[in-house]
């Protein structure tokens, strides 16, 4: 019940395209859903986050869509750039403030 | 921009030895965490620390692990007797309000 399932595991997108990464969770006690970006050899960097009372949040080229009834949320990267090539992790936070991470998506944006 | 600082960046230790990983949190943050990431796998929660005590810990965080904030600034993770399977990247994370954790660059621990 604590798992967060993330798909796809890897994604190749052309420059300028839209990258879409999906996550699903089971635990309805989760109340905060951040996305992290990680470059090789670096720590995860907080990208954007959403609370379950909101269905969408946009920051620049990054948008989170949240479907509370389906217990799913997704990250959309508009106008994807080669510099966006990284591993993306969704996460969910509930009681105790611990983050439960998805398995990660390795994104490659081709020039 | 404030950041979480971790030292050392890489630690090699012999099996059975004790290691201490150090973290300097962002100055006004009150919530502290340790996570680990085995190579190529997802990030896993180890422990959370608030108000000078452990608030949550995972199954991974057994009696070989301990945390403390000895001087009010550094936040440390100690592994008493390292095993080969402890080899991983260890990340310290901190948060001001409990939401929006900021991660350090990590310490790569290699147990040989």
GROMACS .gro file of N, CA, C and O in nm, chain B residues 54-111:
model
  232
  165UNK      N    1   1.397   1.097   1.658
  165UNK     CA    2   1.350   1.025   1.540
  165UNK      C    3   1.198   1.027   1.538
  165UNK      O    4   1.133   0.994   1.637
  166UNK      N    5   1.140   1.067   1.425
  166UNK     CA    6   0.995   1.067   1.413
  166UNK      C    7   0.944   0.947   1.333
  166UNK      O    8   0.835   0.898   1.359
  167UNK      N    9   1.020   0.901   1.236
  167UNK     CA   10   0.984   0.782   1.160
  167UNK      C   11   1.112   0.710   1.117
  167UNK      O   12   1.214   0.775   1.096
  168UNK      N   13   1.104   0.580   1.106
  168UNK     CA   14   1.216   0.506   1.047
  168UNK      C   15   1.163   0.388   0.968
  168UNK      O   16   1.054   0.337   0.996
  169UNK      N   17   1.240   0.348   0.867
  169UNK     CA   18   1.198   0.237   0.782
  169UNK      C   19   1.257   0.106   0.834
  169UNK      O   20   1.340   0.105   0.927
  170UNK      N   21   1.217  -0.001   0.768
  170UNK     CA   22   1.270  -0.134   0.805
  170UNK      C   23   1.421  -0.142   0.782
  170UNK      O   24   1.491  -0.221   0.843
  171UNK      N   25   1.470  -0.061   0.688
  171UNK     CA   26   1.613  -0.062   0.658
  171UNK      C   27   1.692  -0.010   0.777
  171UNK      O   28   1.803  -0.055   0.806
  172UNK      N   29   1.637   0.083   0.848
  172UNK     CA   30   1.704   0.153   0.957
  172UNK      C   31   1.701   0.065   1.081
  172UNK      O   32   1.618   0.083   1.171
  173UNK      N   33   1.791  -0.035   1.084
  173UNK     CA   34   1.793  -0.128   1.196
  173UNK      C   35   1.892  -0.079   1.303
  173UNK      O   36   1.937   0.035   1.300
  174UNK      N   37   1.925  -0.167   1.397
  174UNK     CA   38   2.008  -0.127   1.511
  174UNK      C   39   2.150  -0.086   1.472
  174UNK      O   40   2.223  -0.030   1.554
  175UNK      N   41   2.190  -0.116   1.350
  175UNK     CA   42   2.324  -0.076   1.305
  175UNK      C   43   2.330   0.072   1.268
  175UNK      O   44   2.438   0.127   1.254
  176UNK      N   45   2.214   0.135   1.253
  176UNK     CA   46   2.207   0.274   1.212
  176UNK      C   47   2.170   0.363   1.332
  176UNK      O   48   2.092   0.323   1.419
  177UNK      N   49   2.224   0.483   1.333
  177UNK     CA   50   2.182   0.582   1.430
  177UNK      C   51   2.199   0.721   1.370
  177UNK      O   52   2.277   0.739   1.275
  178UNK      N   53   2.122   0.815   1.421
  178UNK     CA   54   2.133   0.953   1.375
  178UNK      C   55   2.143   1.043   1.496
  178UNK      O   56   2.093   1.011   1.604
  179UNK      N   57   2.206   1.157   1.476
  179UNK     CA   58   2.207   1.257   1.581
  179UNK      C   59   2.241   1.393   1.522
  179UNK      O   60   2.289   1.405   1.409
  180UNK      N   61   2.212   1.493   1.602
  180UNK     CA   62   2.245   1.630   1.565
  180UNK      C   63   2.330   1.684   1.679
  180UNK      O   64   2.281   1.755   1.767
  181UNK      N   65   2.457   1.650   1.680
  181UNK     CA   66   2.541   1.669   1.799
  181UNK      C   67   2.563   1.814   1.841
  181UNK      O   68   2.573   1.842   1.959
  182UNK      N   69   2.568   1.905   1.745
  182UNK     CA   70   2.606   2.042   1.781
  182UNK      C   71   2.504   2.144   1.733
  182UNK      O   72   2.535   2.261   1.721
  183UNK      N   73   2.385   2.100   1.701
  183UNK     CA   74   2.281   2.192   1.658
  183UNK      C   75   2.292   2.234   1.513
  183UNK      O   76   2.205   2.305   1.463
  184UNK      N   77   2.398   2.194   1.445
  184UNK     CA   78   2.409   2.229   1.303
  184UNK      C   79   2.424   2.103   1.219
  184UNK      O   80   2.342   2.075   1.133
  185UNK      N   81   2.527   2.023   1.245
  185UNK     CA   82   2.546   1.901   1.167
  185UNK      C   83   2.440   1.797   1.202
  185UNK      O   84   2.392   1.789   1.316
  186UNK      N   85   2.405   1.718   1.102
  186UNK     CA   86   2.313   1.606   1.119
  186UNK      C   87   2.387   1.484   1.066
  186UNK      O   88   2.433   1.485   0.952
  187UNK      N   89   2.405   1.382   1.151
  187UNK     CA   90   2.490   1.271   1.111
  187UNK      C   91   2.414   1.139   1.106
  187UNK      O   92   2.317   1.118   1.179
  188UNK      N   93   2.462   1.052   1.019
  188UNK     CA   94   2.415   0.914   1.009
  188UNK      C   95   2.535   0.825   1.038
  188UNK      O   96   2.638   0.836   0.973
  189UNK      N   97   2.519   0.738   1.137
  189UNK     CA   98   2.627   0.646   1.172
  189UNK      C   99   2.583   0.504   1.139
  189UNK      O  100   2.470   0.464   1.172
  190UNK      N  101   2.672   0.432   1.074
  190UNK     CA  102   2.650   0.288   1.052
  190UNK      C  103   2.759   0.218   1.132
  190UNK      O  104   2.878   0.236   1.106
  191UNK      N  105   2.719   0.138   1.232
  191UNK     CA  106   2.815   0.085   1.329
  191UNK      C  107   2.906  -0.021   1.269
  191UNK      O  108   3.025  -0.019   1.290
  192UNK      N  109   2.852  -0.113   1.199
  192UNK     CA  110   2.931  -0.224   1.145
  192UNK      C  111   2.884  -0.249   1.002
  192UNK      O  112   2.784  -0.316   0.979
  193UNK      N  113   2.955  -0.188   0.909
  193UNK     CA  114   2.907  -0.188   0.771
  193UNK      C  115   2.909  -0.327   0.708
  193UNK      O  116   2.995  -0.410   0.737
  194UNK      N  117   2.810  -0.349   0.621
  194UNK     CA  118   2.801  -0.472   0.544
  194UNK      C  119   2.816  -0.435   0.395
  194UNK      O  120   2.797  -0.319   0.357
  195UNK      N  121   2.844  -0.536   0.314
  195UNK     CA  122   2.859  -0.511   0.170
  195UNK      C  123   2.732  -0.447   0.113
  195UNK      O  124   2.739  -0.357   0.028
  196UNK      N  125   2.616  -0.492   0.161
  196UNK     CA  126   2.490  -0.442   0.107
  196UNK      C  127   2.456  -0.300   0.152
  196UNK      O  128   2.355  -0.244   0.109
  197UNK      N  129   2.539  -0.241   0.237
  197UNK     CA  130   2.521  -0.100   0.272
  197UNK      C  131   2.578  -0.008   0.166
  197UNK      O  132   2.559   0.114   0.172
  198UNK      N  133   2.647  -0.062   0.069
  198UNK     CA  134   2.703   0.019  -0.039
  198UNK      C  135   2.590   0.086  -0.116
  198UNK      O  136   2.500   0.018  -0.167
  199UNK      N  137   2.592   0.218  -0.121
  199UNK     CA  138   2.484   0.295  -0.183
  199UNK      C  139   2.521   0.442  -0.179
  199UNK      O  140   2.620   0.482  -0.118
  200UNK      N  141   2.437   0.523  -0.245
  200UNK     CA  142   2.443   0.668  -0.226
  200UNK      C  143   2.351   0.702  -0.109
  200UNK      O  144   2.237   0.656  -0.105
  201UNK      N  145   2.401   0.780  -0.017
  201UNK     CA  146   2.321   0.822   0.097
  201UNK      C  147   2.294   0.972   0.083
  201UNK      O  148   2.387   1.052   0.069
  202UNK      N  149   2.168   1.006   0.087
  202UNK     CA  150   2.127   1.145   0.071
  202UNK      C  151   2.068   1.197   0.201
  202UNK      O  152   1.982   1.133   0.262
  203UNK      N  153   2.114   1.313   0.239
  203UNK     CA  154   2.051   1.389   0.346
  203UNK      C  155   1.950   1.483   0.280
  203UNK      O  156   1.976   1.537   0.172
  204UNK      N  157   1.836   1.501   0.342
  204UNK     CA  158   1.736   1.594   0.293
  204UNK      C  159   1.683   1.674   0.411
  204UNK      O  160   1.675   1.623   0.523
  205UNK      N  161   1.647   1.800   0.386
  205UNK     CA  162   1.593   1.883   0.493
  205UNK      C  163   1.474   1.960   0.441
  205UNK      O  164   1.461   1.984   0.320
  206UNK      N  165   1.387   2.000   0.533
  206UNK     CA  166   1.268   2.075   0.497
  206UNK      C  167   1.237   2.174   0.608
  206UNK      O  168   1.261   2.146   0.725
  207UNK      N  169   1.179   2.286   0.568
  207UNK     CA  170   1.146   2.388   0.668
  207UNK      C  171   1.015   2.355   0.738
  207UNK      O  172   1.003   2.366   0.858
  208UNK      N  173   0.916   2.309   0.658
  208UNK     CA  174   0.783   2.289   0.713
  208UNK      C  175   0.739   2.143   0.713
  208UNK      O  176   0.629   2.113   0.752
  209UNK      N  177   0.823   2.056   0.663
  209UNK     CA  178   0.782   1.916   0.648
  209UNK      C  179   0.739   1.885   0.507
  209UNK      O  180   0.728   1.769   0.469
  210UNK      N  181   0.718   1.988   0.425
  210UNK     CA  182   0.689   1.968   0.284
  210UNK      C  183   0.803   2.024   0.201
  210UNK      O  184   0.866   2.122   0.239
  211UNK      N  185   0.829   1.963   0.086
  211UNK     CA  186   0.930   2.018  -0.003
  211UNK      C  187   1.070   1.995   0.046
  211UNK      O  188   1.143   2.089   0.077
  212UNK      N  189   1.110   1.868   0.055
  212UNK     CA  190   1.244   1.835   0.101
  212UNK      C  191   1.350   1.870  -0.003
  212UNK      O  192   1.332   1.843  -0.121
  213UNK      N  193   1.460   1.926   0.045
  213UNK     CA  194   1.573   1.959  -0.040
  213UNK      C  195   1.686   1.861  -0.010
  213UNK      O  196   1.722   1.841   0.105
  214UNK      N  197   1.739   1.802  -0.115
  214UNK     CA  198   1.838   1.697  -0.101
  214UNK      C  199   1.980   1.751  -0.120
  214UNK      O  200   2.003   1.843  -0.200
  215UNK      N  201   2.073   1.691  -0.047
  215UNK     CA  202   2.214   1.717  -0.069
  215UNK      C  203   2.265   1.640  -0.190
  215UNK      O  204   2.189   1.567  -0.255
  216UNK      N  205   2.394   1.655  -0.217
  216UNK     CA  206   2.455   1.590  -0.333
  216UNK      C  207   2.484   1.443  -0.309
  216UNK      O  208   2.513   1.370  -0.403
  217UNK      N  209   2.478   1.403  -0.185
  217UNK     CA  210   2.495   1.262  -0.154
  217UNK      C  211   2.637   1.223  -0.115
  217UNK      O  212   2.734   1.292  -0.149
  218UNK      N  213   2.647   1.113  -0.042
  218UNK     CA  214   2.775   1.049  -0.012
  218UNK      C  215   2.769   0.909  -0.070
  218UNK      O  216   2.678   0.831  -0.039
  219UNK      N  217   2.867   0.880  -0.157
  219UNK     CA  218   2.874   0.744  -0.212
  219UNK      C  219   2.952   0.657  -0.115
  219UNK      O  220   3.070   0.681  -0.092
  220UNK      N  221   2.886   0.561  -0.055
  220UNK     CA  222   2.951   0.469   0.038
  220UNK      C  223   2.980   0.338  -0.033
  220UNK      O  224   2.889   0.277  -0.090
  221UNK      N  225   3.107   0.301  -0.031
  221UNK     CA  226   3.149   0.173  -0.089
  221UNK      C  227   3.207   0.088   0.022
  221UNK      O  228   3.305   0.127   0.086
  222UNK      N  229   3.147  -0.027   0.046
  222UNK     CA  230   3.195  -0.121   0.148
  222UNK      C  231   3.266  -0.235   0.077
  222UNK      O  232   3.208  -0.300  -0.011
   0.00000   0.00000   0.00000
